[in-house]
Short mmCIF file of N, CA, C and O in Angstrom, two decimals:
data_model
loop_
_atom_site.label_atom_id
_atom_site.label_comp_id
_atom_site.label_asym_id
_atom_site.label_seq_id
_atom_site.Cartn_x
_atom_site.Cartn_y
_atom_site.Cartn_z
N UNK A 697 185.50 154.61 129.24
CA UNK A 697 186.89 155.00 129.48
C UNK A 697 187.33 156.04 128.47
O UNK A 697 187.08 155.88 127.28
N UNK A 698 187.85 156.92 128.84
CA UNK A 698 188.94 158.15 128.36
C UNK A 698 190.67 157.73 128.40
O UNK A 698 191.40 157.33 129.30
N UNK A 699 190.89 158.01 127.08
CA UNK A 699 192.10 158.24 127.25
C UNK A 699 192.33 159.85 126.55
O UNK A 699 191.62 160.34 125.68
N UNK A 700 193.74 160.59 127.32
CA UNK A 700 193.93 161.71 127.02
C UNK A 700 195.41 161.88 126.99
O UNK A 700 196.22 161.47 127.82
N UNK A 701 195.57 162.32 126.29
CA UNK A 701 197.43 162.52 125.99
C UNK A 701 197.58 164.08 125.23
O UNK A 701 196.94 164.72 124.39
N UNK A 702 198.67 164.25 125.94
CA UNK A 702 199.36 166.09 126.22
C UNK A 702 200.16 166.16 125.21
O UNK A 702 200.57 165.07 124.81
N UNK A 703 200.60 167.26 124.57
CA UNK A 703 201.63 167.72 123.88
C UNK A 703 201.54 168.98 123.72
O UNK A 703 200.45 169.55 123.79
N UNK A 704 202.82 169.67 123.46
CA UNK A 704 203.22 170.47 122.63
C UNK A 704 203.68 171.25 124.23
O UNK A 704 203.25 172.38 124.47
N UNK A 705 204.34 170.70 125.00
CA UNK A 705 205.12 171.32 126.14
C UNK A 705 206.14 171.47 126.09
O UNK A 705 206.64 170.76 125.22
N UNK A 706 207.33 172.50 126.99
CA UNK A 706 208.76 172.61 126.19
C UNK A 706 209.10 173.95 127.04
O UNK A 706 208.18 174.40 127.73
N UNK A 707 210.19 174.54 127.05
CA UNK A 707 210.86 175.32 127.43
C UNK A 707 210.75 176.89 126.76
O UNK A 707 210.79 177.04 125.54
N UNK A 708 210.64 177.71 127.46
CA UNK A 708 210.13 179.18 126.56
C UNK A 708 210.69 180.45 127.47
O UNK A 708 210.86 180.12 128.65
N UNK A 709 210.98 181.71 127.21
CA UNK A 709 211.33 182.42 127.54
C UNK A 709 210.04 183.14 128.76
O UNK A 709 208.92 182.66 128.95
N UNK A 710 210.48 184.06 129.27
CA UNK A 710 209.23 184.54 130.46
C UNK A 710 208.56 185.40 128.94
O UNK A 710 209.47 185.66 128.15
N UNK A 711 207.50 185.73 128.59
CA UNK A 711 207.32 186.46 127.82
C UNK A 711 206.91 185.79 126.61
O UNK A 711 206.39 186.51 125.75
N UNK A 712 207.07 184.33 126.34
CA UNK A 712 206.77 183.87 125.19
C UNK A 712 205.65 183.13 125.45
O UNK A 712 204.94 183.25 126.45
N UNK A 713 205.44 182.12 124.27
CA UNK A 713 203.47 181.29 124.56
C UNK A 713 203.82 179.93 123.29
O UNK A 713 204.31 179.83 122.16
N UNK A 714 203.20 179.10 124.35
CA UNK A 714 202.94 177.66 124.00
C UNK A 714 201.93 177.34 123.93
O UNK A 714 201.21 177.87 124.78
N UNK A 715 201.23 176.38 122.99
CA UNK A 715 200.09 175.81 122.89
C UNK A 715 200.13 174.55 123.27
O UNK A 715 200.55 173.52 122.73
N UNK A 716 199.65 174.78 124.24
CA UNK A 716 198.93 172.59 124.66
C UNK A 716 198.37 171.99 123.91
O UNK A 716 197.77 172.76 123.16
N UNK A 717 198.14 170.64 123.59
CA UNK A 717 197.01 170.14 123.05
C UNK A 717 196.85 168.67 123.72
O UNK A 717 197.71 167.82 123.95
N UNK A 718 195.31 168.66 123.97
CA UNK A 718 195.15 167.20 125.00
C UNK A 718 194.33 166.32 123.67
O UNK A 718 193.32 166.88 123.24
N UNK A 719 194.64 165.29 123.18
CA UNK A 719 193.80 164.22 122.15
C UNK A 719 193.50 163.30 122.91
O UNK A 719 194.23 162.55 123.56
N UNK A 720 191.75 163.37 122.80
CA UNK A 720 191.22 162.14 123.61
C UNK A 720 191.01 160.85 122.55
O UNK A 720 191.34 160.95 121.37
N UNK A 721 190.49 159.74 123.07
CA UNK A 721 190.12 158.65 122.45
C UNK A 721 188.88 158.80 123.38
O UNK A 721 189.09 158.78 124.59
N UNK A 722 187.38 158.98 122.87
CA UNK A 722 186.12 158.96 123.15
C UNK A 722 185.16 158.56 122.16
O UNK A 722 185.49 158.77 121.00
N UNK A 723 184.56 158.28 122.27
CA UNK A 723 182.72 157.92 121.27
C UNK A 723 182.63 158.94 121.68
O UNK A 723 183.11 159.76 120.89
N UNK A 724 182.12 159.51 122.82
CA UNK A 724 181.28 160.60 122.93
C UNK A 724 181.92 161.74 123.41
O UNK A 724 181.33 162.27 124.35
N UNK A 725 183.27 162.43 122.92
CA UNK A 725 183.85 163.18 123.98
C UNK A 725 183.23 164.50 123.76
O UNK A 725 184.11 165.34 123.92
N UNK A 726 182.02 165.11 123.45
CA UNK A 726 181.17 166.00 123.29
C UNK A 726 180.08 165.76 124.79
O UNK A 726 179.15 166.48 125.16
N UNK A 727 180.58 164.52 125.40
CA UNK A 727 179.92 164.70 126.62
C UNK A 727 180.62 165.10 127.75
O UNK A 727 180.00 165.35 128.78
N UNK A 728 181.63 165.18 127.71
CA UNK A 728 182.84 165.66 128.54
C UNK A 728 182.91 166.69 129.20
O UNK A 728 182.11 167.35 128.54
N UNK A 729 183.22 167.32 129.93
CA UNK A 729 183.60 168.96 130.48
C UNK A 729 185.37 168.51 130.13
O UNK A 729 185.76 167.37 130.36
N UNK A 730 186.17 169.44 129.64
CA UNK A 730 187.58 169.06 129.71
C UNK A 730 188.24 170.11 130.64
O UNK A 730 187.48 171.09 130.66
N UNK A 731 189.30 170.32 131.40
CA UNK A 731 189.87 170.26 132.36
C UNK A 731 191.25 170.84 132.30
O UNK A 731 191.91 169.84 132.05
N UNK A 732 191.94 171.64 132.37
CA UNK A 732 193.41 171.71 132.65
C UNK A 732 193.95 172.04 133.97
O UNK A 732 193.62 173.07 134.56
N UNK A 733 194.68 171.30 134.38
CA UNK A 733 195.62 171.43 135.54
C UNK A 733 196.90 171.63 135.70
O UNK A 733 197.44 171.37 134.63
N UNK A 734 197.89 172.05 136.70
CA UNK A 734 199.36 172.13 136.68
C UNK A 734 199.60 171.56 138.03
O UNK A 734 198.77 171.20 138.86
N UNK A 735 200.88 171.54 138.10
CA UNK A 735 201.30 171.20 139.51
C UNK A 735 203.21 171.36 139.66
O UNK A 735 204.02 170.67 139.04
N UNK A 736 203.43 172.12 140.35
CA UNK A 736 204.31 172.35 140.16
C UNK A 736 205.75 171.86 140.90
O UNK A 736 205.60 172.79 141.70
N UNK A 737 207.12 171.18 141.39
CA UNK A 737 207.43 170.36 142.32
C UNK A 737 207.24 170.69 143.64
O UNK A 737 207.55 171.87 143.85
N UNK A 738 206.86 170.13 144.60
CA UNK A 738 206.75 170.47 146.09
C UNK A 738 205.28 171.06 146.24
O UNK A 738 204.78 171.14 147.36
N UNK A 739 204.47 171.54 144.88
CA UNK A 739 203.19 172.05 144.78
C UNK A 739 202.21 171.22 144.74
O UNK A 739 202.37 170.14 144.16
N UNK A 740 200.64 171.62 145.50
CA UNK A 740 199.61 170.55 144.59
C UNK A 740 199.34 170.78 143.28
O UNK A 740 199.61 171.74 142.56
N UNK A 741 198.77 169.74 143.08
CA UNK A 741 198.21 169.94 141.57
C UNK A 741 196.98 171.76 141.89
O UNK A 741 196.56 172.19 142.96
N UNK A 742 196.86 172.15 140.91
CA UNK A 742 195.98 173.21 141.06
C UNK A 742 195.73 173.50 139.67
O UNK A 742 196.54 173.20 138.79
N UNK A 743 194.45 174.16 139.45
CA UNK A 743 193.50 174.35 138.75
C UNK A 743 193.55 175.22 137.86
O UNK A 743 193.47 176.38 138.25
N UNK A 744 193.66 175.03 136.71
CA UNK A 744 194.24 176.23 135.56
C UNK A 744 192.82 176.64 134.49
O UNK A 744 192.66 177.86 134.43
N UNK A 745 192.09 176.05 133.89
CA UNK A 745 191.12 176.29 132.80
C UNK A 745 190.31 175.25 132.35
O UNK A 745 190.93 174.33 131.81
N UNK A 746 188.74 175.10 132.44
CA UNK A 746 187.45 174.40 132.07
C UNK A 746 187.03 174.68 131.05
O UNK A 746 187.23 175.86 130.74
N UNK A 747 186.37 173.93 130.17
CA UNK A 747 185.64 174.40 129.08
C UNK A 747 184.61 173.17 129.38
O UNK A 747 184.85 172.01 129.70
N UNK A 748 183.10 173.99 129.12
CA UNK A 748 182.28 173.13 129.27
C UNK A 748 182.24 171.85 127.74
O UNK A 748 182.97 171.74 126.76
N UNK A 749 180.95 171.03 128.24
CA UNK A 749 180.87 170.22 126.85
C UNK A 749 180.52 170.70 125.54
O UNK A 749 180.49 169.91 124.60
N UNK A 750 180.29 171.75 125.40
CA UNK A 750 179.87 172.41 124.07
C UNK A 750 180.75 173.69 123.75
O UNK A 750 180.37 174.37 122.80
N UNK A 751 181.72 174.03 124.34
CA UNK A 751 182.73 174.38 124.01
C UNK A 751 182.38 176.26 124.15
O UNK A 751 183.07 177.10 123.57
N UNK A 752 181.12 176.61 125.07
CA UNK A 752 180.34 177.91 125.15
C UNK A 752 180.95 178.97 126.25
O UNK A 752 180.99 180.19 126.37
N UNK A 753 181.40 177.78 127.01
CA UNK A 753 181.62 178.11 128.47
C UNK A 753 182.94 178.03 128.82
O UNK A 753 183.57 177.06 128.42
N UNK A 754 183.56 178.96 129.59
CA UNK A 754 184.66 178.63 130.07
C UNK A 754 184.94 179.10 131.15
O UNK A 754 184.15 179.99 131.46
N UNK A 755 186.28 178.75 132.42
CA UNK A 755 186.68 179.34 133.16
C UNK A 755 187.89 179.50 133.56
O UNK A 755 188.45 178.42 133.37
N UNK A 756 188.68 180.33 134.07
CA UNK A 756 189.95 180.07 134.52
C UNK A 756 190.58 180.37 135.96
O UNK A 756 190.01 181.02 136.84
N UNK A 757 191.64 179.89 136.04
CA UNK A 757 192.50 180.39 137.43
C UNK A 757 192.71 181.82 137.20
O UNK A 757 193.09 182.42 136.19
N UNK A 758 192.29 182.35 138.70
CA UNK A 758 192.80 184.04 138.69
C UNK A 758 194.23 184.30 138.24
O UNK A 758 194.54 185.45 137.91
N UNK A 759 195.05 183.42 138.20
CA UNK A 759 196.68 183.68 137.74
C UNK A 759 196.35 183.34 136.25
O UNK A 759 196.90 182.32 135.84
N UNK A 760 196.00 183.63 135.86
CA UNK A 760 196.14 182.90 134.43
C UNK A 760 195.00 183.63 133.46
O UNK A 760 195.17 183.59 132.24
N UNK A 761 193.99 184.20 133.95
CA UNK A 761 193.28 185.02 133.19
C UNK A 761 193.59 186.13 132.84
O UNK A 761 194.21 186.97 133.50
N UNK A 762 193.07 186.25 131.44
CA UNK A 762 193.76 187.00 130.49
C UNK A 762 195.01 186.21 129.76
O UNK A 762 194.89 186.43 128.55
N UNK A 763 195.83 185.62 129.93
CA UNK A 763 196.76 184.95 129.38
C UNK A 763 196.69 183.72 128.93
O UNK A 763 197.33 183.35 127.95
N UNK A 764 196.10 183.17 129.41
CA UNK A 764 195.87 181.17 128.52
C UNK A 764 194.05 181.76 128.13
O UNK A 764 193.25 182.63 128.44
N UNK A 765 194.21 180.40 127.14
CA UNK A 765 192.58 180.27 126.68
C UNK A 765 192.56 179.03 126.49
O UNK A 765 193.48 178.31 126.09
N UNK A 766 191.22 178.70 126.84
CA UNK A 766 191.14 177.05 126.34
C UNK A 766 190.27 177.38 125.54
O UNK A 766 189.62 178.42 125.45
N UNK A 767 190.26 176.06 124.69
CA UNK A 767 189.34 175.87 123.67
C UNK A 767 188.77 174.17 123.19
O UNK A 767 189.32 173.19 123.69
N UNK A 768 188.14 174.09 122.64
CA UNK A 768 188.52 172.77 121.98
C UNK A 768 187.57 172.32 120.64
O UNK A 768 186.74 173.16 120.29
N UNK A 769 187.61 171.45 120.13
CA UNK A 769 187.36 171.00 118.52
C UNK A 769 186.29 169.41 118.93
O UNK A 769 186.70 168.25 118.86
N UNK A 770 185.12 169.79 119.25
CA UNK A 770 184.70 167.64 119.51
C UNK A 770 184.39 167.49 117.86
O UNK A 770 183.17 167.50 117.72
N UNK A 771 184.84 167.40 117.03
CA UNK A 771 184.67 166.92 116.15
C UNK A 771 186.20 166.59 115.95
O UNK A 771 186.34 165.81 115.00
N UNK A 772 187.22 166.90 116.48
CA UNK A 772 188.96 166.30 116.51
C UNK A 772 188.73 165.65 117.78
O UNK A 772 189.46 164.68 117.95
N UNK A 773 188.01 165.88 118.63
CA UNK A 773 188.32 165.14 119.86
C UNK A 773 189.55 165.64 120.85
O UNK A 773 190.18 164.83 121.52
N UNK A 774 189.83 167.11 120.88
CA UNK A 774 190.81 167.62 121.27
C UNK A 774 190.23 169.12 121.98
O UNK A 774 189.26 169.86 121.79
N UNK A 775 191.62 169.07 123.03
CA UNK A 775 191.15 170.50 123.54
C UNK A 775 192.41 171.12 123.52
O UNK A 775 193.37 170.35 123.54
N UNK A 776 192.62 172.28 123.49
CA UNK A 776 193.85 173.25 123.74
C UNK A 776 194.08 174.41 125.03
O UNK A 776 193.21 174.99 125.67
N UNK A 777 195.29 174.50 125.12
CA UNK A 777 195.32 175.50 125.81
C UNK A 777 196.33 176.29 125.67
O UNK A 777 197.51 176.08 125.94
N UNK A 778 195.67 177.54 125.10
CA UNK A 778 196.72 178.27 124.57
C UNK A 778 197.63 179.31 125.98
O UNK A 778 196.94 179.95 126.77
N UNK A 779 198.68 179.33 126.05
CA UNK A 779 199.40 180.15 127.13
C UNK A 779 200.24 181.41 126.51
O UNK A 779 201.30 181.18 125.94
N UNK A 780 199.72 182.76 126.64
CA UNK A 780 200.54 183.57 126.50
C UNK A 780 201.12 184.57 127.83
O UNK A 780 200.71 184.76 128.98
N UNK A 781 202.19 185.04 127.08
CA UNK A 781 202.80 186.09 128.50
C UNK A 781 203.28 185.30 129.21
O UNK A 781 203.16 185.56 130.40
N UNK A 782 203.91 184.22 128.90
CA UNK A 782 204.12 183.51 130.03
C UNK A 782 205.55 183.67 131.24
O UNK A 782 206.64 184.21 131.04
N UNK A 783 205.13 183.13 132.24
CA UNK A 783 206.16 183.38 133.50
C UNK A 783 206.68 182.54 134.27
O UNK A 783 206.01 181.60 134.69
N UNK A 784 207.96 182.69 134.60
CA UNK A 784 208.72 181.68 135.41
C UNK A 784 207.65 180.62 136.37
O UNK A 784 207.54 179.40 136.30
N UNK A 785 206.81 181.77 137.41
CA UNK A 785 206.30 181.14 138.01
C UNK A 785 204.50 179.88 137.38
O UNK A 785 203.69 179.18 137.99
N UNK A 786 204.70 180.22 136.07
CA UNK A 786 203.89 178.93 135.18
C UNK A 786 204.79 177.77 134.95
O UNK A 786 204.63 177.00 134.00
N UNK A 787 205.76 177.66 135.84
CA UNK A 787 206.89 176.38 135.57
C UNK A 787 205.55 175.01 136.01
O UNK A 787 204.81 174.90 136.99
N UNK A 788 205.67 174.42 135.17
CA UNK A 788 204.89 173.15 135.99
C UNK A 788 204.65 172.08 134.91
O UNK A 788 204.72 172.21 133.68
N UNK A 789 204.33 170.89 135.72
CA UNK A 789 204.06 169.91 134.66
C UNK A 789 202.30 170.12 134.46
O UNK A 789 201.75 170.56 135.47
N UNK A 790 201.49 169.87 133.38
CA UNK A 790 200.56 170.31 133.02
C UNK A 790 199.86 168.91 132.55
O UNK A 790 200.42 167.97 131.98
N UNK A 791 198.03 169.06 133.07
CA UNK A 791 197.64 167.42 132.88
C UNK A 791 196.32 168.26 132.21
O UNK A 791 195.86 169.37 132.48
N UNK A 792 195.95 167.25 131.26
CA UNK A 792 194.69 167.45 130.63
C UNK A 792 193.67 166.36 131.51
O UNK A 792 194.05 165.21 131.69
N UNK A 793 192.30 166.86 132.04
CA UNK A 793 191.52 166.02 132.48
C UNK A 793 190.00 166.16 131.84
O UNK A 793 189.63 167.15 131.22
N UNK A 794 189.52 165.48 131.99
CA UNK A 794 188.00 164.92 131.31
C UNK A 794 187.03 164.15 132.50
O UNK A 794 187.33 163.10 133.07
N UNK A 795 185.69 165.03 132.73
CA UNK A 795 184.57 164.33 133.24
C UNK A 795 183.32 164.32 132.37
O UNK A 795 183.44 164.89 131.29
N UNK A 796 182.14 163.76 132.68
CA UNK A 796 181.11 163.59 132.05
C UNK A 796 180.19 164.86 132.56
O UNK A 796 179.48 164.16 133.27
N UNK A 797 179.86 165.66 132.67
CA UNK A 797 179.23 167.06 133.09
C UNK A 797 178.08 167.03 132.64
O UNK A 797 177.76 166.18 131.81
N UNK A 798 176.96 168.20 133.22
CA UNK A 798 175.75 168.57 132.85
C UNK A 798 176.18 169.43 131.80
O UNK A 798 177.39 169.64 131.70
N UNK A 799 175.13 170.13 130.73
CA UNK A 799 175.94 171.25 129.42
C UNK A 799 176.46 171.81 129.54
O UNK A 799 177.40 172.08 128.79
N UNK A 800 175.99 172.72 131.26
CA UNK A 800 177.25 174.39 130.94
C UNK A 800 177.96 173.91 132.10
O UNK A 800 178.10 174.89 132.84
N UNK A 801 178.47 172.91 132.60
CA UNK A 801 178.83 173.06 133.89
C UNK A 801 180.99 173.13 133.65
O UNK A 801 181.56 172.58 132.71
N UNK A 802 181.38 173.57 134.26
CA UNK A 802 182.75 173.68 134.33
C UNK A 802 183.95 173.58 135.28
O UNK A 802 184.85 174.40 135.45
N UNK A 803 183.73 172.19 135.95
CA UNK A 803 184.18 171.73 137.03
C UNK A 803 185.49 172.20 137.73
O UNK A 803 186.40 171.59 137.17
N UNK A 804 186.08 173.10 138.83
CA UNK A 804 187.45 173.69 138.93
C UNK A 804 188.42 172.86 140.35
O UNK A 804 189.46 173.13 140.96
N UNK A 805 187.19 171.53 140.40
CA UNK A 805 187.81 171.01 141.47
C UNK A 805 188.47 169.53 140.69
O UNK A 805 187.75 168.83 139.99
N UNK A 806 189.92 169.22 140.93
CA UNK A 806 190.37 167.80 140.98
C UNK A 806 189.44 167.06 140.71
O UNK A 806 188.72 167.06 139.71
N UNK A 807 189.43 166.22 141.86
CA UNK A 807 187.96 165.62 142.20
C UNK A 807 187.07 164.88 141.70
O UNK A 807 186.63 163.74 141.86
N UNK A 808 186.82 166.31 140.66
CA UNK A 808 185.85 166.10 140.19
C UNK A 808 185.97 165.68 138.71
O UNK A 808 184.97 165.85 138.01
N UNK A 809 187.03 165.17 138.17
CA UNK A 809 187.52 164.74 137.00
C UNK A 809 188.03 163.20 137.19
O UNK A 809 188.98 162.73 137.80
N UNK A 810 187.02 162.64 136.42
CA UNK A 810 187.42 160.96 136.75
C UNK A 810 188.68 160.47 135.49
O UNK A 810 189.15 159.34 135.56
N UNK A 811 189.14 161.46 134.35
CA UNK A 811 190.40 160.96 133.61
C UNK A 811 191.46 162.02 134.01
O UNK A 811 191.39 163.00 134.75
N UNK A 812 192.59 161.42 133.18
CA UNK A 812 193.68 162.04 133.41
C UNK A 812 194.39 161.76 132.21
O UNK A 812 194.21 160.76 131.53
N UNK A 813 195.36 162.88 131.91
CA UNK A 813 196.85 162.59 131.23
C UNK A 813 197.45 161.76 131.99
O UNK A 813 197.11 160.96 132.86
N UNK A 814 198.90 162.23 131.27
CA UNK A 814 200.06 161.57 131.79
C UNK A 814 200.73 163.00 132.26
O UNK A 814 201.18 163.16 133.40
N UNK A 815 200.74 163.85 131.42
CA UNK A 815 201.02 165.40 131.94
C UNK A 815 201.90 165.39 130.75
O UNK A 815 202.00 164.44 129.98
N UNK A 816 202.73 166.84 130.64
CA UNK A 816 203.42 167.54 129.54
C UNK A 816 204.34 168.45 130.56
O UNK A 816 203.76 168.73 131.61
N UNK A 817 205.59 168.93 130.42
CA UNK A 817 205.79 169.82 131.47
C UNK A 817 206.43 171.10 130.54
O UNK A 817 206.93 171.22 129.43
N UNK A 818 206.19 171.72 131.34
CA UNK A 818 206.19 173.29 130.61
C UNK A 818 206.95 174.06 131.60
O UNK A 818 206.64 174.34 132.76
N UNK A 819 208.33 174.44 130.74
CA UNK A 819 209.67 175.38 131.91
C UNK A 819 209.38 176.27 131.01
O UNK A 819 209.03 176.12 129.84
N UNK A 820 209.69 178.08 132.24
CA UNK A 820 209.20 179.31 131.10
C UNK A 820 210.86 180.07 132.10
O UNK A 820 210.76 180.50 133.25
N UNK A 821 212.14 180.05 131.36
CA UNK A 821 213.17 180.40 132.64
C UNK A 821 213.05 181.86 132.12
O UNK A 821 212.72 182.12 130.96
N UNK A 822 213.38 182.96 133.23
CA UNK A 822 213.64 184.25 133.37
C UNK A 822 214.57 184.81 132.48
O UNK A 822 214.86 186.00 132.56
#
């Protein structure tokens, strides 16, 4: 079992940048692929930024590249996601997720992530 909990979400101008941070509780969270998602009201959840288990690999949503980065620390047991430039339409509540992956793999489907947050929500008004 994973547990994962969000912070550092909050209200920001179109143009400004927040840092996420997801803290797991794992033995092994160096086996993990970690995960970020959004979802926004009336929206599905959808797919924002992967970082594989060794922290080499990454990927992101076409809306969002160039502007967020993930990263993360397995020796804190934490991953981040940094958001810059940000825009009205990045309004959303935001979930950190965690699966068990092969090394480079970087999962961009739901699905395919057996933990979850609770989420963080992140307003960016015009």
């Amino acid at each position: 079992q994973v547990q994962l909990v969000e912070s550092g979400g909050g209200l920001v101008q179109a143009g400004g940048s927040l840092r996420l941070s997801c803290a797991a509780s794992a033995s092994s969270f160096s086996s993990y692929a970690m995960g970020w998602f959004r979802q926004a009201p009336g929206k599905e959840r959808e797919f924002v930024a992967a970082i594989n288990r060794g922290g080499g690999v990454t990927t992101y949503a076409d809306s969002v590249q160039g502007r967020f980065t993930i990263s993360r620390d397995n020796d804190k047991n934490t991953v981040w996601l940094e958001m810059n430039s940000l825009k009205p339409e990045d309004t959303a509540v935001y979930f950190c997720a965690a699966t068990i992956q092969s090394r480079w793999s970087t999962p961009r489907g739901s699905a395919e992530y057996a933990f979850w947050g609770q989420g963080t929500q992140v307003t960016v008004s015009s």
